[in-house]
Each structure stands twice: as C-alpha cells, then as structure tokens.
C-alpha cells in the first residue's frame, strides 16, 4: 500500500491531478518518532574483511506526512552521539572521541529534510541536510513504507525502513590506521539504516 498519492492511468488521460486514495490521504498529519520502537544504526567495514554494526540508543524526531502530495512531507531527526553502541565499550569510547565524532563538542547528529518524492509502490525518497560535527551536506534516504495500524493503546502508527550510504570523510570523520597486509582499518563508506515507528500527534 503506497503512503502518498496513487494515480489512475485512465484518470490521468482526462485530468492533470492524480487521483488520491482516501484511505492513504487519511494518514496525513504530524507524527512523533517512537524511539523505544525505532532504530537508527550503521554498518561499516572493519579491517577489510568484516562488518561492524552499531546504533544510537537515544534519538528523537518528527514527521509530517502528506497523503495527497509527498513533496509536502517532512522529517526532522536529532541523534545523541553519546548514545552510540557497537557492543564494545572501548570502541564506543573511541568513536565518541575527537578522532571521530567528538561528542563533547558536537553532541548531536541532525537531519532536516528538504524534499520528499514518491518512487512507486511502497518506495519513497527523503532528501535533506545531514549535519555531523560542524559539517552539513545533503543526504538522500531511500524508504519503504511498512504500513499503518492502531496499537493496543489507541495510537495510530506508521512504519518505515530506510537506508542511505555516505562517505564518512565528507563529514570530517577521517581517522584510520593502515594494515600490514594492505588496506585500512575502517572503510570510508558507511551504510546508514533507519527502522522507524511513529505515532500520530495531530
């Protein structure tokens, strides 16, 4: 089920405005990300041979969904760097240090959307500005709409999962170490992952 507008080929032949599914348009509104049931994580190649996975335990955000026009949908996400967790305390401490995120000076990673588009089916793309440390650059997140439901507490929820790929060096995260066998300890390419559950607030 597509979240935003779904056009009717016959209608398009006679009108310029796409037909909107009323059930999808009814999902339009403001939503708050439920951090307890959401995950923002990353995957990075380690020592050229394996992947290290991590996540940020503390984050918050808001969504505005427009079921009639996806270009009017927006997202705001703030991530607390101190909450990084890769399952190894020493590694997490290094990631918080000045070699990487410098969490003391730059405590948050932020995403502010600038554009949204419908790609077909349940696929969407959210483009915006990602700020890490003192660097802000554009980021495109490919999203899949997982559906909508009313939970046992009467909350209306929507769910998305998404991915994006960045070069960490573009945001000033350049620390590395050379391997004796060639290559480097940490890959420049990082895959970001998003598993979002959001509750309607208005």
Short mmCIF file of C-alpha atoms in Angstrom, two decimals, residues 5-6 8 18 37 69 73 88 98 104 110 121 123 129 132 139 152-154 167 170 180 186 195:
data_model
loop_
_atom_site.label_atom_id
_atom_site.label_comp_id
_atom_site.label_asym_id
_atom_site.label_seq_id
_atom_site.Cartn_x
_atom_site.Cartn_y
_atom_site.Cartn_z
CA UNK A 5 -0.65 9.52 -3.94
CA UNK A 6 -1.50 6.68 -6.30
CA UNK A 8 -5.16 6.19 -12.04
CA UNK A 18 -3.71 12.41 -9.83
CA UNK A 37 10.34 1.05 18.93
CA UNK A 69 1.31 15.36 -2.13
CA UNK A 73 6.08 15.64 3.68
CA UNK A 88 32.32 -2.87 22.68
CA UNK A 98 37.96 13.68 18.85
CA UNK A 104 31.74 16.53 23.85
CA UNK A 110 20.94 16.13 12.85
CA UNK A 121 4.77 1.06 -4.94
CA UNK A 123 9.02 3.27 -2.17
CA UNK A 129 20.71 18.04 5.11
CA UNK A 132 27.75 15.77 11.72
CA UNK A 139 21.74 13.09 2.16
CA UNK A 152 -3.44 -1.58 21.70
CA UNK A 153 -3.28 1.86 23.35
CA UNK A 154 -5.25 3.50 20.56
CA UNK A 167 31.49 8.60 2.80
CA UNK A 170 32.80 14.01 3.64
CA UNK A 180 50.26 -4.57 7.47
CA UNK A 186 37.94 1.35 8.83
CA UNK A 195 13.72 1.48 11.20
#
